[in-house]
Short mmCIF file of C-alpha atoms in Angstrom, two decimals:
data_model
loop_
_atom_site.label_atom_id
_atom_site.label_comp_id
_atom_site.label_asym_id
_atom_site.label_seq_id
_atom_site.Cartn_x
_atom_site.Cartn_y
_atom_site.Cartn_z
CA UNK A 1 12.43 5.91 -26.51
CA UNK A 2 15.52 6.71 -24.43
CA UNK A 3 16.11 5.63 -20.85
CA UNK A 4 18.72 7.56 -18.90
CA UNK A 5 19.72 6.06 -15.55
CA UNK A 6 19.84 8.37 -12.56
CA UNK A 7 22.43 7.02 -10.17
CA UNK A 8 22.32 6.83 -6.42
CA UNK A 9 22.71 10.19 -4.69
CA UNK A 10 22.77 11.71 -1.26
CA UNK A 11 20.98 15.00 -1.68
CA UNK A 12 22.03 17.89 0.56
CA UNK A 13 19.73 20.83 1.19
CA UNK A 14 19.21 22.77 -2.06
CA UNK A 15 19.54 21.90 -5.75
CA UNK A 16 21.53 19.01 -7.19
CA UNK A 17 21.92 18.68 -10.95
CA UNK A 18 21.80 14.95 -11.56
CA UNK A 19 21.37 14.79 -15.33
CA UNK A 20 22.16 17.24 -18.09
CA UNK A 21 21.93 15.80 -21.57
CA UNK A 22 20.94 16.30 -25.17
CA UNK A 23 17.46 15.05 -26.03
CA UNK A 24 16.77 12.77 -28.99
CA UNK A 25 14.46 14.01 -31.71
CA UNK A 26 10.85 12.89 -31.66
CA UNK A 27 10.29 13.11 -27.92
CA UNK A 28 6.84 14.23 -26.71
CA UNK A 29 6.87 13.07 -23.09
CA UNK A 30 9.15 12.30 -20.18
CA UNK A 31 8.89 10.21 -17.02
CA UNK A 32 11.21 10.65 -14.04
CA UNK A 33 11.04 7.89 -11.43
CA UNK A 34 13.23 7.92 -8.32
CA UNK A 35 13.58 6.06 -5.07
CA UNK A 36 12.20 8.16 -2.20
CA UNK A 37 12.65 5.64 0.62
CA UNK A 38 15.30 7.82 2.24
CA UNK A 39 12.93 10.72 2.87
CA UNK A 40 11.89 11.26 6.48
CA UNK A 41 8.53 12.96 6.20
CA UNK A 42 8.22 13.27 9.98
CA UNK A 43 11.02 15.84 10.08
CA UNK A 44 9.71 17.76 7.08
CA UNK A 45 11.98 16.33 4.40
CA UNK A 46 10.91 16.27 0.78
CA UNK A 47 12.44 16.07 -2.69
CA UNK A 48 11.34 18.17 -5.65
CA UNK A 49 11.82 16.49 -9.04
CA UNK A 50 12.52 19.24 -11.60
CA UNK A 51 12.75 18.48 -15.31
CA UNK A 52 13.86 21.41 -17.48
CA UNK A 53 13.34 21.05 -21.21
CA UNK A 54 15.26 23.49 -23.43
CA UNK A 55 14.12 23.75 -27.07
CA UNK A 56 16.84 26.25 -27.95
CA UNK A 57 14.48 29.20 -27.48
CA UNK A 58 12.39 28.51 -24.38
CA UNK A 59 13.01 26.54 -21.21
CA UNK A 60 10.03 24.61 -19.87
CA UNK A 61 10.05 23.68 -16.17
CA UNK A 62 8.00 20.76 -14.98
CA UNK A 63 8.17 19.62 -11.37
CA UNK A 64 6.58 17.74 -8.51
CA UNK A 65 7.39 17.46 -4.82
CA UNK A 66 7.42 14.16 -2.99
CA UNK A 67 7.55 13.55 0.76
CA UNK A 68 8.57 9.91 0.93
CA UNK A 69 7.12 6.40 0.74
CA UNK A 70 3.40 6.30 0.01
CA UNK A 71 0.47 3.88 -0.17
CA UNK A 72 -0.94 2.83 -3.54
CA UNK A 73 -4.67 2.29 -4.18
CA UNK A 74 -4.38 -1.21 -2.68
CA UNK A 75 -2.75 0.11 0.51
CA UNK A 76 0.70 -1.30 -0.34
CA UNK A 77 3.71 0.84 0.57
CA UNK A 78 5.67 2.20 -2.40
CA UNK A 79 9.26 3.50 -2.36
CA UNK A 80 9.39 4.98 -5.86
CA UNK A 81 7.72 8.24 -6.86
CA UNK A 82 7.14 9.28 -10.45
CA UNK A 83 6.70 12.56 -12.33
CA UNK A 84 5.11 12.09 -15.75
CA UNK A 85 5.22 14.92 -18.30
CA UNK A 86 3.40 15.56 -21.58
CA UNK A 87 4.84 18.38 -23.67
CA UNK A 88 1.38 18.97 -25.13
CA UNK A 89 0.50 20.84 -28.30
CA UNK A 90 0.12 24.26 -29.83
CA UNK A 91 -2.69 25.38 -32.14
CA UNK A 92 -2.25 27.58 -35.19
CA UNK A 93 -4.49 30.40 -36.40
CA UNK A 94 -6.67 27.85 -38.23
CA UNK A 95 -7.16 25.80 -35.08
CA UNK A 96 -4.96 22.96 -36.33
CA UNK A 97 -3.17 21.11 -33.53
CA UNK A 98 0.60 20.70 -33.65
CA UNK A 99 2.09 18.32 -31.06
CA UNK A 100 5.21 19.68 -29.36
CA UNK A 101 7.99 17.34 -30.46
CA UNK A 102 11.70 17.60 -29.72
CA UNK A 103 14.36 18.08 -32.36
CA UNK A 104 18.08 17.38 -32.12
CA UNK A 105 18.66 20.90 -30.76
CA UNK A 106 16.71 20.15 -27.61
CA UNK A 107 18.23 19.27 -24.23
CA UNK A 108 16.97 18.26 -20.82
CA UNK A 109 18.18 18.81 -17.29
CA UNK A 110 17.10 16.99 -14.18
CA UNK A 111 17.50 18.91 -10.92
CA UNK A 112 16.55 17.39 -7.59
CA UNK A 113 15.87 19.84 -4.77
CA UNK A 114 16.13 18.60 -1.20
CA UNK A 115 14.13 20.86 1.09
CA UNK A 116 16.00 19.52 4.12
CA UNK A 117 18.90 17.19 3.47
CA UNK A 118 20.68 14.92 3.61
CA UNK A 119 18.38 12.50 1.77
CA UNK A 120 19.81 9.33 0.26
CA UNK A 121 18.19 7.84 -2.83
CA UNK A 122 19.19 4.69 -4.67
CA UNK A 123 18.33 6.48 -7.92
CA UNK A 124 15.98 5.70 -10.79
CA UNK A 125 15.44 6.57 -14.44
CA UNK A 126 14.51 9.39 -16.77
CA UNK A 127 12.55 7.91 -19.66
CA UNK A 128 12.00 9.97 -22.81
CA UNK A 129 9.47 8.83 -25.40
CA UNK B 1 -15.43 36.75 -31.57
CA UNK B 2 -15.08 33.06 -30.74
CA UNK B 3 -12.73 31.52 -28.19
CA UNK B 4 -9.82 29.60 -29.71
CA UNK B 5 -7.22 27.20 -28.36
CA UNK B 6 -3.56 28.30 -28.21
CA UNK B 7 -1.65 25.55 -26.37
CA UNK B 8 -2.05 22.74 -23.86
CA UNK B 9 0.06 20.52 -21.61
CA UNK B 10 -0.14 18.26 -18.59
CA UNK B 11 1.75 16.43 -15.86
CA UNK B 12 0.95 13.79 -13.28
CA UNK B 13 2.69 12.69 -10.09
CA UNK B 14 2.42 9.24 -8.61
CA UNK B 15 3.55 9.55 -5.02
CA UNK B 16 2.71 11.72 -2.05
CA UNK B 17 3.52 15.40 -2.31
CA UNK B 18 2.37 18.99 -2.13
CA UNK B 19 3.15 20.50 -5.53
CA UNK B 20 2.85 19.57 -9.21
CA UNK B 21 3.77 22.00 -12.01
CA UNK B 22 3.24 22.11 -15.78
CA UNK B 23 4.97 24.53 -18.17
CA UNK B 24 3.52 26.85 -20.81
CA UNK B 25 5.59 29.02 -23.16
CA UNK B 26 4.83 32.41 -24.65
CA UNK B 27 1.44 32.87 -22.97
CA UNK B 28 -0.26 35.86 -24.58
CA UNK B 29 -1.75 38.78 -22.68
CA UNK B 30 -5.48 38.62 -21.86
CA UNK B 31 -5.52 34.83 -22.12
CA UNK B 32 -7.89 32.50 -20.36
CA UNK B 33 -6.19 29.50 -18.76
CA UNK B 34 -8.53 26.59 -18.16
CA UNK B 35 -7.06 24.08 -15.69
CA UNK B 36 -8.23 20.58 -14.88
CA UNK B 37 -6.89 18.70 -11.87
CA UNK B 38 -7.35 15.39 -10.11
CA UNK B 39 -6.01 13.88 -6.87
CA UNK B 40 -6.50 10.98 -4.50
CA UNK B 41 -8.92 11.79 -1.70
CA UNK B 42 -7.55 9.45 0.98
CA UNK B 43 -6.02 12.45 2.73
CA UNK B 44 -9.11 14.59 2.26
CA UNK B 45 -10.74 16.62 -0.46
CA UNK B 46 -9.78 20.14 0.60
CA UNK B 47 -6.61 22.17 0.71
CA UNK B 48 -5.98 22.56 -3.02
CA UNK B 49 -5.02 25.73 -4.84
CA UNK B 50 -3.52 26.85 -8.14
CA UNK B 51 -0.63 29.32 -8.43
CA UNK B 52 1.91 30.20 -11.09
CA UNK B 53 5.68 30.66 -10.86
CA UNK B 54 5.12 34.32 -9.92
CA UNK B 55 2.90 33.18 -7.01
CA UNK B 56 -0.19 34.58 -8.70
CA UNK B 57 -3.26 32.62 -7.63
CA UNK B 58 -5.90 31.41 -10.04
CA UNK B 59 -8.92 33.64 -10.53
CA UNK B 60 -11.12 30.93 -9.09
CA UNK B 61 -12.27 27.34 -8.91
CA UNK B 62 -15.05 26.83 -11.41
CA UNK B 63 -16.35 23.51 -10.12
CA UNK B 64 -15.28 20.25 -8.51
CA UNK B 65 -16.47 16.84 -7.45
CA UNK B 66 -14.85 14.94 -4.57
CA UNK B 67 -15.89 11.56 -5.94
CA UNK B 68 -17.39 8.95 -3.67
CA UNK B 69 -16.00 5.46 -3.89
CA UNK B 70 -13.86 6.66 -6.77
CA UNK B 71 -11.39 8.06 -4.22
CA UNK B 72 -10.23 10.48 -6.90
CA UNK B 73 -11.50 14.06 -6.93
CA UNK B 74 -11.71 16.32 -10.01
CA UNK B 75 -11.55 20.09 -10.14
CA UNK B 76 -11.57 22.87 -12.75
CA UNK B 77 -9.81 26.17 -12.09
CA UNK B 78 -9.16 29.17 -14.31
CA UNK B 79 -7.16 32.35 -14.79
CA UNK B 80 -9.06 35.19 -16.46
CA UNK B 81 -7.28 37.96 -18.36
CA UNK B 82 -3.93 36.19 -17.82
CA UNK B 83 -0.57 36.71 -19.41
CA UNK B 84 2.06 36.23 -20.41
CA UNK B 85 5.42 34.79 -21.24
CA UNK B 86 6.84 31.47 -20.09
CA UNK B 87 4.98 30.24 -17.04
CA UNK B 88 4.69 27.15 -14.83
CA UNK B 89 1.23 26.49 -13.39
CA UNK B 90 1.21 24.58 -10.09
CA UNK B 91 -1.34 22.43 -8.30
CA UNK B 92 -0.77 22.86 -4.57
CA UNK B 93 -2.08 20.32 -2.06
CA UNK B 94 -2.05 20.85 1.68
CA UNK B 95 -2.02 18.29 3.20
CA UNK B 96 0.01 16.36 0.64
CA UNK B 97 -1.88 14.04 -1.69
CA UNK B 98 -1.10 11.14 -4.03
CA UNK B 99 -2.14 10.40 -7.62
CA UNK B 100 -2.09 14.05 -8.69
CA UNK B 101 -2.63 15.33 -12.22
CA UNK B 102 -2.94 18.74 -13.85
CA UNK B 103 -3.83 19.75 -17.40
CA UNK B 104 -3.74 23.35 -18.65
CA UNK B 105 -5.18 24.90 -21.81
CA UNK B 106 -4.39 28.46 -22.92
CA UNK B 107 -7.22 30.02 -24.90
CA UNK B 108 -7.70 33.35 -26.65
CA UNK B 109 -10.85 35.40 -27.10
CA UNK B 110 -12.55 34.81 -23.76
CA UNK B 111 -14.28 37.57 -21.84
CA UNK B 112 -11.57 39.19 -19.74
CA UNK B 113 -13.82 40.28 -16.85
CA UNK B 114 -16.23 37.40 -16.11
CA UNK B 115 -15.54 34.53 -18.49
CA UNK B 116 -16.93 31.72 -16.34
CA UNK B 117 -20.26 30.43 -17.58
CA UNK B 118 -22.17 27.33 -16.53
CA UNK B 119 -20.76 24.44 -14.51
CA UNK B 120 -21.71 20.86 -13.71
CA UNK B 121 -20.27 18.01 -11.66
CA UNK B 122 -21.35 14.56 -10.61
CA UNK B 123 -20.12 11.08 -9.65
CA UNK B 124 -21.34 7.67 -10.80
CA UNK B 125 -20.55 4.07 -11.73
CA UNK B 126 -21.76 3.66 -15.30
CA UNK B 127 -19.67 2.95 -18.40
CA UNK B 128 -20.44 6.48 -19.62
CA UNK B 129 -19.11 9.14 -17.26
CA UNK B 130 -20.86 12.45 -17.85
CA UNK B 131 -20.76 15.79 -16.10
CA UNK B 132 -24.38 16.57 -16.87
CA UNK B 133 -25.48 19.76 -18.65
CA UNK B 134 -23.66 22.81 -17.41
CA UNK B 135 -25.90 25.38 -15.74
CA UNK B 136 -26.69 28.00 -16.75
CA UNK B 137 -26.68 26.83 -20.35
CA UNK B 138 -24.56 28.80 -22.81
CA UNK B 139 -26.28 31.73 -24.52
CA UNK B 140 -23.35 33.12 -26.49
CA UNK B 141 -21.90 31.59 -29.65
CA UNK B 142 -18.17 30.86 -29.74
CA UNK B 143 -17.79 29.55 -26.19
CA UNK B 144 -15.34 27.04 -24.72
CA UNK B 145 -15.73 24.21 -22.23
CA UNK B 146 -13.27 22.05 -20.27
CA UNK B 147 -14.27 18.68 -18.83
CA UNK B 148 -12.37 16.45 -16.37
CA UNK B 149 -13.13 12.87 -15.31
CA UNK B 150 -11.23 10.41 -13.09
CA UNK B 151 -11.77 6.79 -12.06
CA UNK B 152 -8.75 5.97 -9.86
CA UNK B 153 -7.57 3.11 -12.10
CA UNK B 154 -4.77 2.48 -14.58
CA UNK B 155 -7.20 2.92 -17.49
CA UNK B 156 -8.33 6.51 -17.87
CA UNK B 157 -11.79 7.41 -19.18
CA UNK B 158 -11.72 7.96 -22.95
CA UNK B 159 -12.80 11.35 -24.24
CA UNK B 160 -15.93 11.48 -26.39
CA UNK B 161 -16.93 13.61 -29.36
CA UNK B 162 -17.64 16.47 -29.78
CA UNK B 163 -14.99 17.06 -27.12
CA UNK B 164 -11.30 16.74 -28.03
CA UNK B 165 -8.67 15.15 -25.81
CA UNK B 166 -6.51 17.48 -23.73
CA UNK B 167 -4.48 15.22 -21.40
CA UNK B 168 -4.79 11.71 -20.10
CA UNK B 169 -3.07 10.04 -17.14
CA UNK B 170 -3.40 6.34 -16.38
CA UNK B 171 -0.90 5.71 -13.61
CA UNK B 172 -3.53 4.85 -11.03
CA UNK B 173 -5.39 8.16 -11.14
CA UNK B 174 -7.33 7.37 -14.31
CA UNK B 175 -7.78 11.03 -15.21
CA UNK B 176 -8.74 12.53 -18.56
CA UNK B 177 -9.27 16.16 -19.49
CA UNK B 178 -11.14 17.10 -22.69
CA UNK B 179 -12.34 20.34 -24.20
CA UNK B 180 -14.82 21.80 -26.66
CA UNK B 181 -15.06 24.84 -28.90
CA UNK B 182 -18.76 25.59 -29.39
CA UNK B 183 -19.63 27.67 -32.45
CA UNK B 184 -23.37 27.84 -31.68
CA UNK B 185 -24.65 28.10 -28.11
CA UNK B 186 -26.36 24.93 -26.87
CA UNK B 187 -26.43 22.63 -23.86
CA UNK B 188 -23.02 21.18 -22.96
CA UNK B 189 -22.31 17.94 -21.09
CA UNK B 190 -18.78 16.49 -21.03
CA UNK B 191 -18.91 12.72 -21.59
CA UNK B 192 -16.46 9.82 -21.69
CA UNK B 193 -16.46 6.03 -22.06
CA UNK B 194 -14.87 3.44 -19.77
CA UNK B 195 -15.56 0.06 -18.22
CA UNK B 196 -18.29 0.23 -15.60
CA UNK B 197 -16.93 1.46 -12.30
CA UNK B 198 -16.68 4.45 -10.02
CA UNK B 199 -15.89 7.84 -11.51
CA UNK B 200 -16.16 11.57 -10.82
CA UNK B 201 -16.65 14.18 -13.55
CA UNK B 202 -17.06 17.92 -13.94
CA UNK B 203 -17.34 20.52 -16.69
CA UNK B 204 -17.06 24.31 -16.88
CA UNK B 205 -18.08 26.61 -19.73
CA UNK B 206 -16.36 29.89 -20.56
CA UNK B 207 -17.79 32.78 -22.57
CA UNK B 208 -16.49 35.18 -25.18
CA UNK B 209 -17.31 38.87 -24.63
CA UNK B 210 -21.05 39.51 -24.67
CA UNK B 211 -22.46 40.96 -27.91
CA UNK B 212 -24.53 43.35 -25.80
CA UNK B 213 -28.29 43.93 -25.70
CA UNK B 214 -30.10 45.65 -28.67
CA UNK B 215 -30.77 49.40 -28.13
CA UNK B 216 -34.37 50.55 -27.34
CA UNK B 217 -36.50 51.73 -30.30
CA UNK B 218 -35.87 55.35 -31.42
CA UNK B 219 -38.64 57.83 -30.36
CA UNK B 220 -38.42 60.92 -32.61
CA UNK B 221 -40.33 63.06 -30.07
CA UNK B 222 -37.65 62.32 -27.49
CA UNK B 223 -40.19 61.05 -24.96
CA UNK B 224 -39.26 58.39 -22.44
CA UNK B 225 -39.49 55.01 -24.06
CA UNK B 226 -42.37 53.82 -21.81
CA UNK B 227 -44.54 56.80 -22.97
CA UNK B 228 -44.06 55.79 -26.59
CA UNK B 229 -45.40 52.33 -25.76
CA UNK B 230 -48.60 53.74 -24.17
CA UNK B 231 -49.51 55.96 -27.17
CA UNK B 232 -49.00 53.23 -29.78
#
């Protein structure tokens, strides 16, 4: 497991590259959690969490949009939103499953897109496991 | 020709938002994409759609269940005759929703015109979530089925044999997607196990190309077939 801190940012309208790093070998999933308390949903603000995973041949894009603080199942307000990713598996011609697992040639890039900035976030973490 | 699995992947989003995307690489031409989704229903049960990074919409929604007290809906969508290359498949929610999850399976060998077969969906509270038998029942060997269940907890339902696990999310959505390759046509019901409590489940079957009907018997006098029946 590797935890990469994502520092505080003020996101202007458009894309902001916040993390660009090599990925350890043996990774099959990723979780990006960030503070979204600075989003003003009433004026149409939102952040898109993009995680690009480059295996040296293909680039996989995973993403989710978030529009600010939200209520959990117990009705309690939450200020952190989370994108959870599973790389999944491939299957060979014999139907045998092969989990998609990173090697040392892999890299990841976190890009946060502010649909209408500025949006200030206290940051969060990218966790690879 | 039987349907086979090619690849699978999934993502989930805990927080309110309108989009959630999962990546596939090297999708082959004429593929069938089977897509399972789940989302919190506090903001409603409508307004969902599936598109890809080229803004191509899914062929259709196979089945869904809004859940009752589960407060977590499940849906199955699909792309027929789809391909190819590196794609990102997106669950769109309008209005925005929380506790979203999407799982995608690329398969090969499905009928490219009308692959959707039987469907089933239901909601319950037992310790054995089940979609119920899909209807109509499969009649072709070599079919495929995708099942999705959700219980809105931090412990997702556990897939059950003969289905295999596709993707599981336990961040408060309690969603699990499972699938089945069926060599011989028979009734299909997607089942899971969990602690007793509210759940919603659905299942959709997909068919390989039809083998076609047998030709009528040969009449050497070249009469219409019905005349040959009368004189026999």
